mmCIF file of C-alpha atoms in Angstrom:
data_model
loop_
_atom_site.group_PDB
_atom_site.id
_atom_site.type_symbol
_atom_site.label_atom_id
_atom_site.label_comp_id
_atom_site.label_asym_id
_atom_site.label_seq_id
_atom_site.Cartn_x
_atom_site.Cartn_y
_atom_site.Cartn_z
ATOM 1 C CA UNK A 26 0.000 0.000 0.000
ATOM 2 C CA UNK A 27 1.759 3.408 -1.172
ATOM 3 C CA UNK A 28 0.827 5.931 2.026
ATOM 4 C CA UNK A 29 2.260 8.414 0.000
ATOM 5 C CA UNK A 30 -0.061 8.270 -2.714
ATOM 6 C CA UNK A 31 -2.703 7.886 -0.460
ATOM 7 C CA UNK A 32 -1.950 11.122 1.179
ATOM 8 C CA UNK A 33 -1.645 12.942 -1.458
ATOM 9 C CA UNK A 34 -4.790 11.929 -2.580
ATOM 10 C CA UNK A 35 -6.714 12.752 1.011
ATOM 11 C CA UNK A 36 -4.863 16.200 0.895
ATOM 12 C CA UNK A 37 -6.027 17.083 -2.289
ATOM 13 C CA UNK A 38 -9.445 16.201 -1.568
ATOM 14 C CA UNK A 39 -9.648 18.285 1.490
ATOM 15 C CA UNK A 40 -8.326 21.184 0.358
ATOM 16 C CA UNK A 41 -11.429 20.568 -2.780
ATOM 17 C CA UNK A 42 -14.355 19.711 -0.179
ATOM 18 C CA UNK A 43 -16.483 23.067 0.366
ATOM 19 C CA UNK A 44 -18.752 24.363 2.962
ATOM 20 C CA UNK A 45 -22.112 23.224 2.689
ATOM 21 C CA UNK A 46 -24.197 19.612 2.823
ATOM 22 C CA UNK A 47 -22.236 18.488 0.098
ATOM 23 C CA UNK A 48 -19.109 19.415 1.466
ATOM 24 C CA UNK A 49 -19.700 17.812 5.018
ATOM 25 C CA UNK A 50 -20.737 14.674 3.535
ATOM 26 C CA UNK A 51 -17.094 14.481 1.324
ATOM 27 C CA UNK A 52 -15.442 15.108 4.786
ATOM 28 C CA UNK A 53 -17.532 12.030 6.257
ATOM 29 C CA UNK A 54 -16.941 10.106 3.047
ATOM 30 C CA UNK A 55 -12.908 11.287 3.508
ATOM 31 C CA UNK A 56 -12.851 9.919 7.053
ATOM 32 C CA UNK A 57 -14.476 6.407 6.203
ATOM 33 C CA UNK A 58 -11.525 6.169 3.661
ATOM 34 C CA UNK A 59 -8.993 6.929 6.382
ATOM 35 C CA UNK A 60 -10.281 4.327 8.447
ATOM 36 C CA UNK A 61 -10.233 1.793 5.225
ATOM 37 C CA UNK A 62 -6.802 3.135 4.359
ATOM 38 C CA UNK A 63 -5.744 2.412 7.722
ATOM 39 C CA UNK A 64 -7.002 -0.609 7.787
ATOM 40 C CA UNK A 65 -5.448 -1.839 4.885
ATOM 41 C CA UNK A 66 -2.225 -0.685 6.265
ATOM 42 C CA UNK A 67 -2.303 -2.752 9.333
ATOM 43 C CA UNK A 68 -2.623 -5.775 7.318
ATOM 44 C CA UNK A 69 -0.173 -8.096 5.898
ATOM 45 C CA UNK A 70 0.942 -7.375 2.658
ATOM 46 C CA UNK A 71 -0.031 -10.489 0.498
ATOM 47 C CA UNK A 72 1.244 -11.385 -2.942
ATOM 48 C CA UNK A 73 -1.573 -10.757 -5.997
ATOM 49 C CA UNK A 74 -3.189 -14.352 -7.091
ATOM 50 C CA UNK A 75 -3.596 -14.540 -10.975
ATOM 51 C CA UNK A 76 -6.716 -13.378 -11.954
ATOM 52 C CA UNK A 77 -8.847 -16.371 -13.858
ATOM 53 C CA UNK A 78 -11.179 -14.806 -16.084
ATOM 54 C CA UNK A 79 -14.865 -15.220 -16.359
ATOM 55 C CA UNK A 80 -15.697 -16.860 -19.412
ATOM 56 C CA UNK A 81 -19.101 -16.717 -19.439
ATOM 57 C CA UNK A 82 -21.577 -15.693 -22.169
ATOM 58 C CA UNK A 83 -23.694 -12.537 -22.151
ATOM 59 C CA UNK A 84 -27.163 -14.237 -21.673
ATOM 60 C CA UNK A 85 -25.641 -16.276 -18.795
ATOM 61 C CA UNK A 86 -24.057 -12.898 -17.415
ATOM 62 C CA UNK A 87 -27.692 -11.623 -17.950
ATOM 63 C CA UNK A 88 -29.379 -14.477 -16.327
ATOM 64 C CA UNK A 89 -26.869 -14.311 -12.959
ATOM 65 C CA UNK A 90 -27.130 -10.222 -12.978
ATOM 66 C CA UNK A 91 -31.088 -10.776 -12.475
ATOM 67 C CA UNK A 92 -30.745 -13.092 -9.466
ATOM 68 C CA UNK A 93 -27.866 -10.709 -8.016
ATOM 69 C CA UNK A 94 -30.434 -7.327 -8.957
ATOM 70 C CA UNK A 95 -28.534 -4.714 -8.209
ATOM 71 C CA UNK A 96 -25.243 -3.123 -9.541
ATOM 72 C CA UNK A 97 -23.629 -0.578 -7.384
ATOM 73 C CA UNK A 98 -21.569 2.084 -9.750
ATOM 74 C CA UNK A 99 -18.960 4.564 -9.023
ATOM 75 C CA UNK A 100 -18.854 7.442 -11.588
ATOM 76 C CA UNK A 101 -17.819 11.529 -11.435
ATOM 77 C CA UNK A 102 -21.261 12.115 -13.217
ATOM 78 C CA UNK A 103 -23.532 14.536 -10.950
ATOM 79 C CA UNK A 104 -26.201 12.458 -9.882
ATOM 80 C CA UNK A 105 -29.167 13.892 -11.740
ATOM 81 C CA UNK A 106 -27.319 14.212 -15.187
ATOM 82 C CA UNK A 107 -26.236 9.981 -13.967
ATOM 83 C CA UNK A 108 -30.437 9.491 -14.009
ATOM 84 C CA UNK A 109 -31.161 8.720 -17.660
ATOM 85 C CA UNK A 110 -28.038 6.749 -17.718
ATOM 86 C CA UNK A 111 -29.745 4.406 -14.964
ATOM 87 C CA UNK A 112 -33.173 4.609 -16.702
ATOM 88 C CA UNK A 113 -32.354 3.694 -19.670
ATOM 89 C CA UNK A 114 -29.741 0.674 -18.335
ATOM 90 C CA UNK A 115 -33.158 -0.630 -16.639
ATOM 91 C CA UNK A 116 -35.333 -0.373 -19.365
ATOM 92 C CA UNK A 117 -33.046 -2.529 -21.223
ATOM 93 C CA UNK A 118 -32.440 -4.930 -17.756
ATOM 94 C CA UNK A 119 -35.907 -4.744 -15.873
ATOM 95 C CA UNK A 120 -34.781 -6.200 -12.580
ATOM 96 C CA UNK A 121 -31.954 -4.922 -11.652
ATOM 97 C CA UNK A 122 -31.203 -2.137 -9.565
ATOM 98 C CA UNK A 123 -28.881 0.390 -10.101
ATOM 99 C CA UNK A 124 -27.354 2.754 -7.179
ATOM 100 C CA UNK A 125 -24.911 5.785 -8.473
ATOM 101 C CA UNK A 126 -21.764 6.451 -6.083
ATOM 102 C CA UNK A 127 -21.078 9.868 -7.301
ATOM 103 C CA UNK A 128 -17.434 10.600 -6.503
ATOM 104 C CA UNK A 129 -13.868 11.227 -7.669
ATOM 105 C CA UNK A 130 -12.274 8.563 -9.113
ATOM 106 C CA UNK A 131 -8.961 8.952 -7.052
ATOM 107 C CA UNK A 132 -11.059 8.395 -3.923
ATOM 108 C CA UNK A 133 -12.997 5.747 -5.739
ATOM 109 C CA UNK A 134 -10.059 3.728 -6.353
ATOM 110 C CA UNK A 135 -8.207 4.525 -2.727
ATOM 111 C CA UNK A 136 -11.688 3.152 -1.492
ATOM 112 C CA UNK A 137 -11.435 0.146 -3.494
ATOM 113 C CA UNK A 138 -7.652 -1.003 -3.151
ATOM 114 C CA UNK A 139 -8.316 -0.435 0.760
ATOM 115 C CA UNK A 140 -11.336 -2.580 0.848
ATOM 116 C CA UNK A 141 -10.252 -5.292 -1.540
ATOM 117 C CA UNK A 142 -6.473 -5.962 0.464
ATOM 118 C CA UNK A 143 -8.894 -6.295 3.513
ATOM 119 C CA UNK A 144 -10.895 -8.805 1.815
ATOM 120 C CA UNK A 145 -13.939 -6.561 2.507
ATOM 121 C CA UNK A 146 -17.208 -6.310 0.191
ATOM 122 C CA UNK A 147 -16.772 -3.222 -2.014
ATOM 123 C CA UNK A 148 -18.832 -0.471 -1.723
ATOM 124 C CA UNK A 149 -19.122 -0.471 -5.481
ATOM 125 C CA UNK A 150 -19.064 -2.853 -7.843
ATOM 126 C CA UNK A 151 -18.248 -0.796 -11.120
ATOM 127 C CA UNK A 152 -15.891 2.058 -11.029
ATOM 128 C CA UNK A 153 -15.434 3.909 -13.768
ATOM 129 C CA UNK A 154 -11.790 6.269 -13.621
ATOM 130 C CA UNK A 155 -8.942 6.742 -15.675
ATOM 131 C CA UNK A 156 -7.343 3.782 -17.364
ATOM 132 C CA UNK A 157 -3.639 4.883 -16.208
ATOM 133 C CA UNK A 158 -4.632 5.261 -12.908
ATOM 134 C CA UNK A 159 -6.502 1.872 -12.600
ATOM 135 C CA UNK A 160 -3.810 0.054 -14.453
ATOM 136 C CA UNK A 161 -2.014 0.105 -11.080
ATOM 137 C CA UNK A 162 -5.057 -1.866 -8.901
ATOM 138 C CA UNK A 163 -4.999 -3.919 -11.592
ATOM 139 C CA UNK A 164 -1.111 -4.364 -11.662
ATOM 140 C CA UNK A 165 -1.598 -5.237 -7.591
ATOM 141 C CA UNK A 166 -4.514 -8.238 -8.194
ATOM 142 C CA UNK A 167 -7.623 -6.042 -7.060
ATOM 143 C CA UNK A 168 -9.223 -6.226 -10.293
ATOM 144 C CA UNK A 169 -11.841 -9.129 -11.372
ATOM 145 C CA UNK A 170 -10.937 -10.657 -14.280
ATOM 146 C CA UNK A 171 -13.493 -11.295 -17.679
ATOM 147 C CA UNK A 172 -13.164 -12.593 -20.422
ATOM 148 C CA UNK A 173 -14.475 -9.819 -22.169
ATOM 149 C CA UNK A 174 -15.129 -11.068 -26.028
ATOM 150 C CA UNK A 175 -17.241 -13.886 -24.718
ATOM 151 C CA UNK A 176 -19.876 -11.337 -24.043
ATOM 152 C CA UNK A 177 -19.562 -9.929 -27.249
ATOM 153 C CA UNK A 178 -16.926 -6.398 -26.990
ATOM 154 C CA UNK A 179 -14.801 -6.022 -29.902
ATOM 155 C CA UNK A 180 -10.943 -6.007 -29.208
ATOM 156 C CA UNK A 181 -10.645 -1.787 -29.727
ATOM 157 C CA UNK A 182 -12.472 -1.894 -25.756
ATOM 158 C CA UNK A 183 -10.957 -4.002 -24.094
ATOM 159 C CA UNK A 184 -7.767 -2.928 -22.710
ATOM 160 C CA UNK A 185 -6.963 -5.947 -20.475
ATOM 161 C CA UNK A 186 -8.953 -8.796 -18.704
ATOM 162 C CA UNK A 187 -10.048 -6.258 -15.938
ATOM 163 C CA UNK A 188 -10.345 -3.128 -17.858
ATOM 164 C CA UNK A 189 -12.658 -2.091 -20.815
ATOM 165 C CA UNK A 190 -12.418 1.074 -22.339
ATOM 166 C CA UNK A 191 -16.246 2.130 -21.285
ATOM 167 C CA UNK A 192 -16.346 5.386 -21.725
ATOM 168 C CA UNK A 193 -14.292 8.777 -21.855
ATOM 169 C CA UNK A 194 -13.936 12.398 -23.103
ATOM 170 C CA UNK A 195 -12.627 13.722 -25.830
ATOM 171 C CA UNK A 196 -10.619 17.461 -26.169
ATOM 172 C CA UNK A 197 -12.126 20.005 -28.263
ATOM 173 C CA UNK A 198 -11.841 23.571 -29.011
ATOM 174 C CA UNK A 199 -14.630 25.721 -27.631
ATOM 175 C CA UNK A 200 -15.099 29.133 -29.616
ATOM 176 C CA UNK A 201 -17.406 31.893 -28.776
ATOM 177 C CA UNK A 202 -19.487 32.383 -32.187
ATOM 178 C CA UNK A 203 -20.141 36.435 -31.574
ATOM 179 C CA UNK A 204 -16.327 36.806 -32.193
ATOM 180 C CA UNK A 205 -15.386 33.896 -34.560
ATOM 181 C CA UNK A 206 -16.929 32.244 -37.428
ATOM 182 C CA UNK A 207 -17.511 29.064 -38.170
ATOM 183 C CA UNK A 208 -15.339 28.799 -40.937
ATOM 184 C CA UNK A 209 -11.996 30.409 -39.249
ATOM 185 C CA UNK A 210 -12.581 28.359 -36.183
ATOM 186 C CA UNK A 211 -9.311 26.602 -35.419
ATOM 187 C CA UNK A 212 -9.190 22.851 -36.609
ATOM 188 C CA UNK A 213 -5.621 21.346 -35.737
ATOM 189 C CA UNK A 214 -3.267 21.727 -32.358
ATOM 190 C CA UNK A 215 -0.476 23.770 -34.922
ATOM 191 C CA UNK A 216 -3.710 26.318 -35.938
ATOM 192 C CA UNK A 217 -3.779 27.135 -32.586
ATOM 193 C CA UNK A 218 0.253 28.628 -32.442
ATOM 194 C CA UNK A 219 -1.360 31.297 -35.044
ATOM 195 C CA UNK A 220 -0.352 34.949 -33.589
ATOM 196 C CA UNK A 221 -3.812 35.774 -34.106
ATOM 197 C CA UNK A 222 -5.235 33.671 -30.835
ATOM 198 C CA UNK A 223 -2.338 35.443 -28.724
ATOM 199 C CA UNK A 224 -4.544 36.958 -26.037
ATOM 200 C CA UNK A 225 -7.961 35.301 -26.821
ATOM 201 C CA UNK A 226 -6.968 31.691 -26.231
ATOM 202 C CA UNK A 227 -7.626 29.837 -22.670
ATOM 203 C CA UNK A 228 -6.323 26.932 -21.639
ATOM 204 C CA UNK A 229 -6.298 24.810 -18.237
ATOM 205 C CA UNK A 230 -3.315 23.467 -16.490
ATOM 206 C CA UNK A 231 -3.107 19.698 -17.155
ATOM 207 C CA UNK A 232 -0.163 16.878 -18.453
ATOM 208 C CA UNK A 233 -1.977 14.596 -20.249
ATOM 209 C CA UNK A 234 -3.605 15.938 -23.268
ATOM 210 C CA UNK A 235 0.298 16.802 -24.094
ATOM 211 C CA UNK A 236 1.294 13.008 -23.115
ATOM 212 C CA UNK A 237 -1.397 11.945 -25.845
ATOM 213 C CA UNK A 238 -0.087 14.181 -28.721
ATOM 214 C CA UNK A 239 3.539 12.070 -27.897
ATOM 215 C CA UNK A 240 1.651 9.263 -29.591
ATOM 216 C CA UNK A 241 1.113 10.416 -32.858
ATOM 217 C CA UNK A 242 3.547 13.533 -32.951
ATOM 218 C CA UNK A 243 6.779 12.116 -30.479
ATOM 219 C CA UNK A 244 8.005 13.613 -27.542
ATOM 220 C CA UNK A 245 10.260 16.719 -28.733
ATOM 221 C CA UNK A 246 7.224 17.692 -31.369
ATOM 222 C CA UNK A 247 5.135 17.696 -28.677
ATOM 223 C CA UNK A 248 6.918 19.213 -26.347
ATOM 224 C CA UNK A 249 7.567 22.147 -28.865
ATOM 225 C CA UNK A 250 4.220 22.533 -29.801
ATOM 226 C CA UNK A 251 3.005 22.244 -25.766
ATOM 227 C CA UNK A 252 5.809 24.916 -24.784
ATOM 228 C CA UNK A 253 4.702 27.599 -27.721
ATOM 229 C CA UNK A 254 0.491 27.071 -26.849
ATOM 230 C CA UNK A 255 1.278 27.518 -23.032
ATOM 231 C CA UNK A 256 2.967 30.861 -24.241
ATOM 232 C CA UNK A 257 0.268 31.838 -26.510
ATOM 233 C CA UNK A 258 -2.271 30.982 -24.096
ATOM 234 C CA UNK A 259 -3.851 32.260 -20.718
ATOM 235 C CA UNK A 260 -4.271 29.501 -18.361
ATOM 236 C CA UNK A 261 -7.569 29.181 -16.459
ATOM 237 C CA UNK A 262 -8.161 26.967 -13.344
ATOM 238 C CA UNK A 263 -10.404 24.148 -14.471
ATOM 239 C CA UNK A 264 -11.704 23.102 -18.133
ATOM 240 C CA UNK A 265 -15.206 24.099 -16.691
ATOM 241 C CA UNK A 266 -13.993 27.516 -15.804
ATOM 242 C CA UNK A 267 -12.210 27.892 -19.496
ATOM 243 C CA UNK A 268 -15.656 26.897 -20.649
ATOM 244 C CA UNK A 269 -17.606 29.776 -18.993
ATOM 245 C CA UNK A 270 -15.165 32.310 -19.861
ATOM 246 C CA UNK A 271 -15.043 31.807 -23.734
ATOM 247 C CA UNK A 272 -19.240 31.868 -23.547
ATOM 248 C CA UNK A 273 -19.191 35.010 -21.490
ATOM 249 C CA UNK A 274 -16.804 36.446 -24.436
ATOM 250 C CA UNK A 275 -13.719 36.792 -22.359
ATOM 251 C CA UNK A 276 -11.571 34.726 -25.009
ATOM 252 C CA UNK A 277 -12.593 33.632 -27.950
ATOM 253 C CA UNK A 278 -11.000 30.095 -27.860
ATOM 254 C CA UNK A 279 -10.661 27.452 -25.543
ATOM 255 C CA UNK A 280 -9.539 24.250 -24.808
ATOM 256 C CA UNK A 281 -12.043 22.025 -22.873
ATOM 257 C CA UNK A 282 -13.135 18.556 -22.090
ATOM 258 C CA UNK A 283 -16.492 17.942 -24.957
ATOM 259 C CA UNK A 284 -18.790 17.873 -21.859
ATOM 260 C CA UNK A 285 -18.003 21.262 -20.522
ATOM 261 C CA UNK A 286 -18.962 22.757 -24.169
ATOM 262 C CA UNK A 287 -21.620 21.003 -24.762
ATOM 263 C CA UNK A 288 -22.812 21.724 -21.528
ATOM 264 C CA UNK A 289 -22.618 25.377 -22.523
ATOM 265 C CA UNK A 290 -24.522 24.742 -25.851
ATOM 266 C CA UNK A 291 -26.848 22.744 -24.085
ATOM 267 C CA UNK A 292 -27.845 25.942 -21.766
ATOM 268 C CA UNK A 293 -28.170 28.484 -25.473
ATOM 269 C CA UNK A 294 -24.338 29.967 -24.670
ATOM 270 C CA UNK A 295 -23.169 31.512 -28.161
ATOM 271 C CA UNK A 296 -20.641 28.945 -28.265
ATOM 272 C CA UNK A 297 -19.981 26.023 -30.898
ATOM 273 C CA UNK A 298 -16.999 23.869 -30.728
ATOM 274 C CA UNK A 299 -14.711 21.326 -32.682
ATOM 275 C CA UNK A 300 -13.083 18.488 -32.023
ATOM 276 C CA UNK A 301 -9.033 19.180 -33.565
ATOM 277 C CA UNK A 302 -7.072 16.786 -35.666
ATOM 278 C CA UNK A 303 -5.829 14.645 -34.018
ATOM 279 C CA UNK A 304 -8.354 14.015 -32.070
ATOM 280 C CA UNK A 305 -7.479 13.235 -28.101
ATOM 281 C CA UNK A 306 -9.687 11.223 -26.315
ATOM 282 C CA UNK A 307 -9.147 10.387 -22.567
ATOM 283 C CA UNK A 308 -10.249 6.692 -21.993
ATOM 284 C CA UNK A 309 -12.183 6.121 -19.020
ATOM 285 C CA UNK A 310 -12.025 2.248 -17.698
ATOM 286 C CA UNK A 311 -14.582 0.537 -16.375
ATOM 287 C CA UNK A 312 -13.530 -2.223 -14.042
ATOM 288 C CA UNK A 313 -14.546 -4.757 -11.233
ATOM 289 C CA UNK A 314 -13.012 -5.092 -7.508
ATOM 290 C CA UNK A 315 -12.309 -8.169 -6.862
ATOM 291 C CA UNK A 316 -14.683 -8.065 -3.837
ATOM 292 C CA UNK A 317 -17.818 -6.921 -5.435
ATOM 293 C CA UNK A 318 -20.833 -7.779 -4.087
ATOM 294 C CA UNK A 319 -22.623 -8.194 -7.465
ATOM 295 C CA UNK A 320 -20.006 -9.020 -10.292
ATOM 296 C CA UNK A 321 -22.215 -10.428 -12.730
ATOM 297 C CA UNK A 322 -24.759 -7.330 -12.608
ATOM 298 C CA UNK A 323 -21.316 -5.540 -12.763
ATOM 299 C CA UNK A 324 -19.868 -7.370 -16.059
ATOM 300 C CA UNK A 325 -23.608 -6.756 -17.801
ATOM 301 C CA UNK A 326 -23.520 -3.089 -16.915
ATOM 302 C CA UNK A 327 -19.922 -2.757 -18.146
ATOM 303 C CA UNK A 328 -21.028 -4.811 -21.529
ATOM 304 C CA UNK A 329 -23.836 -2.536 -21.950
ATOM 305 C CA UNK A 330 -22.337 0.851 -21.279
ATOM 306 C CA UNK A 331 -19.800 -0.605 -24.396
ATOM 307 C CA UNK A 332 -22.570 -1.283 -26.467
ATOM 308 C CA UNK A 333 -24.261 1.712 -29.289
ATOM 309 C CA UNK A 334 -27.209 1.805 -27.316
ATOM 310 C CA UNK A 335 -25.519 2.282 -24.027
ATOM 311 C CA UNK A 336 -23.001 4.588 -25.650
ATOM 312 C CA UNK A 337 -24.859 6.450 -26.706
ATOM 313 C CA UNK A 338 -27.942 6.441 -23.269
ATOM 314 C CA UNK A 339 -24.674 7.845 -21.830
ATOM 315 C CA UNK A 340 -23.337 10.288 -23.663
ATOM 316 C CA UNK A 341 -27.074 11.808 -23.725
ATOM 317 C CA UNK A 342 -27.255 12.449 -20.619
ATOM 318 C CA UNK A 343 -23.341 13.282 -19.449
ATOM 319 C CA UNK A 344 -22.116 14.721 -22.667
ATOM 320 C CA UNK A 345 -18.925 12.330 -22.745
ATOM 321 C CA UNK A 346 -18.866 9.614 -25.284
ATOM 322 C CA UNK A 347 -17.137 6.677 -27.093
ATOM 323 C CA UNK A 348 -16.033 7.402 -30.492
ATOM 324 C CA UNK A 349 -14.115 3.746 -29.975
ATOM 325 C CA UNK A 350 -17.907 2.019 -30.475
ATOM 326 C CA UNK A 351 -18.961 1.860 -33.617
ATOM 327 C CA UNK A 352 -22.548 3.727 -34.235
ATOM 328 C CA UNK A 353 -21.903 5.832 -31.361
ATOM 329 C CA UNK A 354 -22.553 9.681 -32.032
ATOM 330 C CA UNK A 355 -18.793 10.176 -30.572
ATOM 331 C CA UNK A 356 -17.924 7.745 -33.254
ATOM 332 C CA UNK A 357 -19.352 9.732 -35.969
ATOM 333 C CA UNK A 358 -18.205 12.969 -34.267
ATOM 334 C CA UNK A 359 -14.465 11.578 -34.589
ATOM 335 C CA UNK A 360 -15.246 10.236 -38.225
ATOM 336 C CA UNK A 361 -12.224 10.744 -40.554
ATOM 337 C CA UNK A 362 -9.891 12.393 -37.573
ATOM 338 C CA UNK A 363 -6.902 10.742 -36.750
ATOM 339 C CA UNK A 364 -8.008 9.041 -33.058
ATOM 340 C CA UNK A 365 -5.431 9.263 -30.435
ATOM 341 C CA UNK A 366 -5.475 7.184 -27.276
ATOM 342 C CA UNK A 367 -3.269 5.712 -23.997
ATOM 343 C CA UNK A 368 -2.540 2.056 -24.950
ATOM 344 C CA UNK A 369 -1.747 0.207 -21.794
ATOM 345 C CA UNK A 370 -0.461 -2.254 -23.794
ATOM 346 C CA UNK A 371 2.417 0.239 -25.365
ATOM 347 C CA UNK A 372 3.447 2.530 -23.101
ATOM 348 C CA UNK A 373 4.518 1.567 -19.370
ATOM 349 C CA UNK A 374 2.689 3.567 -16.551
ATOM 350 C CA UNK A 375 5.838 5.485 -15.163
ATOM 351 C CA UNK A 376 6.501 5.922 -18.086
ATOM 352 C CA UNK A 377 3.059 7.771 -18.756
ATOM 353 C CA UNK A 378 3.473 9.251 -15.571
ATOM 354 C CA UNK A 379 7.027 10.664 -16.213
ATOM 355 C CA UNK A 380 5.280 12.870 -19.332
ATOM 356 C CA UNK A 381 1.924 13.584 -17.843
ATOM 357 C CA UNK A 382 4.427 15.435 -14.949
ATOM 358 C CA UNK A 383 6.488 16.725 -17.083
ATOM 359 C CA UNK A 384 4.075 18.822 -19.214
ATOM 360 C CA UNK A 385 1.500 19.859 -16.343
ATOM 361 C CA UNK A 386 4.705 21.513 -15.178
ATOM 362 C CA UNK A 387 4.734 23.230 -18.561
ATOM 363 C CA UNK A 388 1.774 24.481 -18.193
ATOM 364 C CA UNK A 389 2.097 25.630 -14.860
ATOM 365 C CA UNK A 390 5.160 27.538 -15.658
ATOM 366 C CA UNK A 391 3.040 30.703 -16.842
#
């Protein structure tokens, strides 16, 4: 168990939880993770057993998820825009229940590694989080293991036995449209560098969208190209925050996640938005603990949420989508862009780490 880490985490989480209802129930939440954390200190360290994976068929899947009847699911989502998700899952699975966690994935997965090295029940039985950070649970054995193309995912979702690549959000450009047209709006990451944004382009602090661009551009292009948009750029606090400030008409271009524009187009802001070339999308796993109390009602929700129809039931109602399933509106948003994505598989997690720090520091240079 890294304490560090899981300090870090804690600290960072305080110093986000406001005043307020909400914010006294993250402190209560915070403490129950303490206790877990400190919990799963005092035990003895075992090694990881090798994961066998489930090989069982959808309809059997199906059939066990209806006698479990409930699925327990950890996700970021606000829990009225997480509704229609769950409606529409049980309109498609009458009989099971479905419960929405809503909280950050670092705590999620603190939560979970705690519980799991205890041998307790999880609290949830799908978390959804970042695929880099959850390839390290799964590195330690706290993942359940499925064998994922027996229930019917194609090979571009399924990043390991415990992971499938459920759902995510892609980077676009947010422009207000009272001060650019449609037609001049910036298309590629090297339009961006043009001396015409200097001054009227936001951009938030982060490492990773840089760490993606490595992929199809290499480290020193991307590092040029990161360097000279931090420089041209103002940075703003939070992709939400860049968001509200383009649609108020403080800059004319941003840089957000897809769900904080359309969340602004969604409310009649006089913003549009495009997603550049290449195209970044930030893969968001869904996985299993080990110790979940309902795995099979957990593999069927997983299945689904990879499916078109439960693609696209979530991207609805969260405004973050899948262009990697086929028939999915982020599909046919991404159509003819080169796609770029973290591949477990390729690059090592320190190693992901290593450029995800070194261009947030970039960024925070300004």
């Amino acid at each position: 168990m890294d304490l560090t880490v899981s300090k870090q985490v804690l600290e960072e989480e305080m110093s986000n939880t406001t005043p307020g209802p909400g914010g006294q129930r993250r402190v209560v939440g915070l403490a129950l993770l303490v206790v877990t954390l400190l919990a799963a200190c005092a035990a003895p360290a075992a090694t990881p057993a090798q994961p066998v994976a489930s090989k069982l068929t959808l309809d059997q899947v199906s059939a066990t998820a209806k006698t479990e009847g409930k699925v327990l699911v950890s996700d970021s989502t606000p829990d009225q825009q997480f509704a229609p998700v769950i409606a529409a899952f049980k309109a498609k699975y009458p009989g099971i229940d479905v419960q929405q966690l809503s909280q950050s994935s670092a705590e999620a997965i603190q939560q979970m590694t705690a519980e799991v090295q205890v041998n307790r029940t999880a609290t949830t039985d799908v978390l959804i989080g970042g695929l880099a950070q959850l390839s390290v649970p799964e590195k330690d054995g706290i993942l359940l293991a499925t064998d994922w193309a027996a229930l019917g995912l194609g090979k571009e979702l399924i990043a390991s036995q415990a992971q499938v690549k459920a759902v995510g959000a892609l980077t676009v450009f947010i422009y207000n449209k009272s001060q650019v047209a449609e037609k001049d709006a910036p298309r590629t990451w090297d339009a961006l560098l043009d001396p015409k944004w200097k001054g009227k382009l936001a951009i938030f602090p982060t490492g990773d969208i840089a760490a993606d661009l490595t992929m199809p551009l290499g480290e020193a292009k991307a590092t040029d190209l990161w360097t000279k948009l931090v420089a041209q750029s103002t940075i703003i606090a939070t992709p939400p925050d860049v968001a509200n400030k383009v649609a108020a008409g403080e800059f004319a271009v941003g840089v957000v996640r897809v769900q904080h524009a359309r969340a602004q187009v969604a409310r009649g802001a006089p913003v549009a938005y495009v997603v550049p070339n290449p195209a970044v999308f930030s893969v968001l796993s869904g996985v299993i603990p080990k110790t979940a109390a309902h795995p099979n009602a957990a593999r069927l929700f997983i299945a689904w949420l990879a499916s078109v129809e439960g693609a696209n039931a979530y991207e609805k109602a969260t405004f973050r989508g899948n262009p990697l399933v086929s028939g999915s509106q982020a599909a046919a948003d991404t159509k003819g862009l080169d796609l770029v994505t973290w591949d477990v598989q390729k690059e090592s997690i320190d190693e992901r780490a290593r450029l995800e720090a070194k261009f947030l520091q970039i960024a925070q240079r300004r």
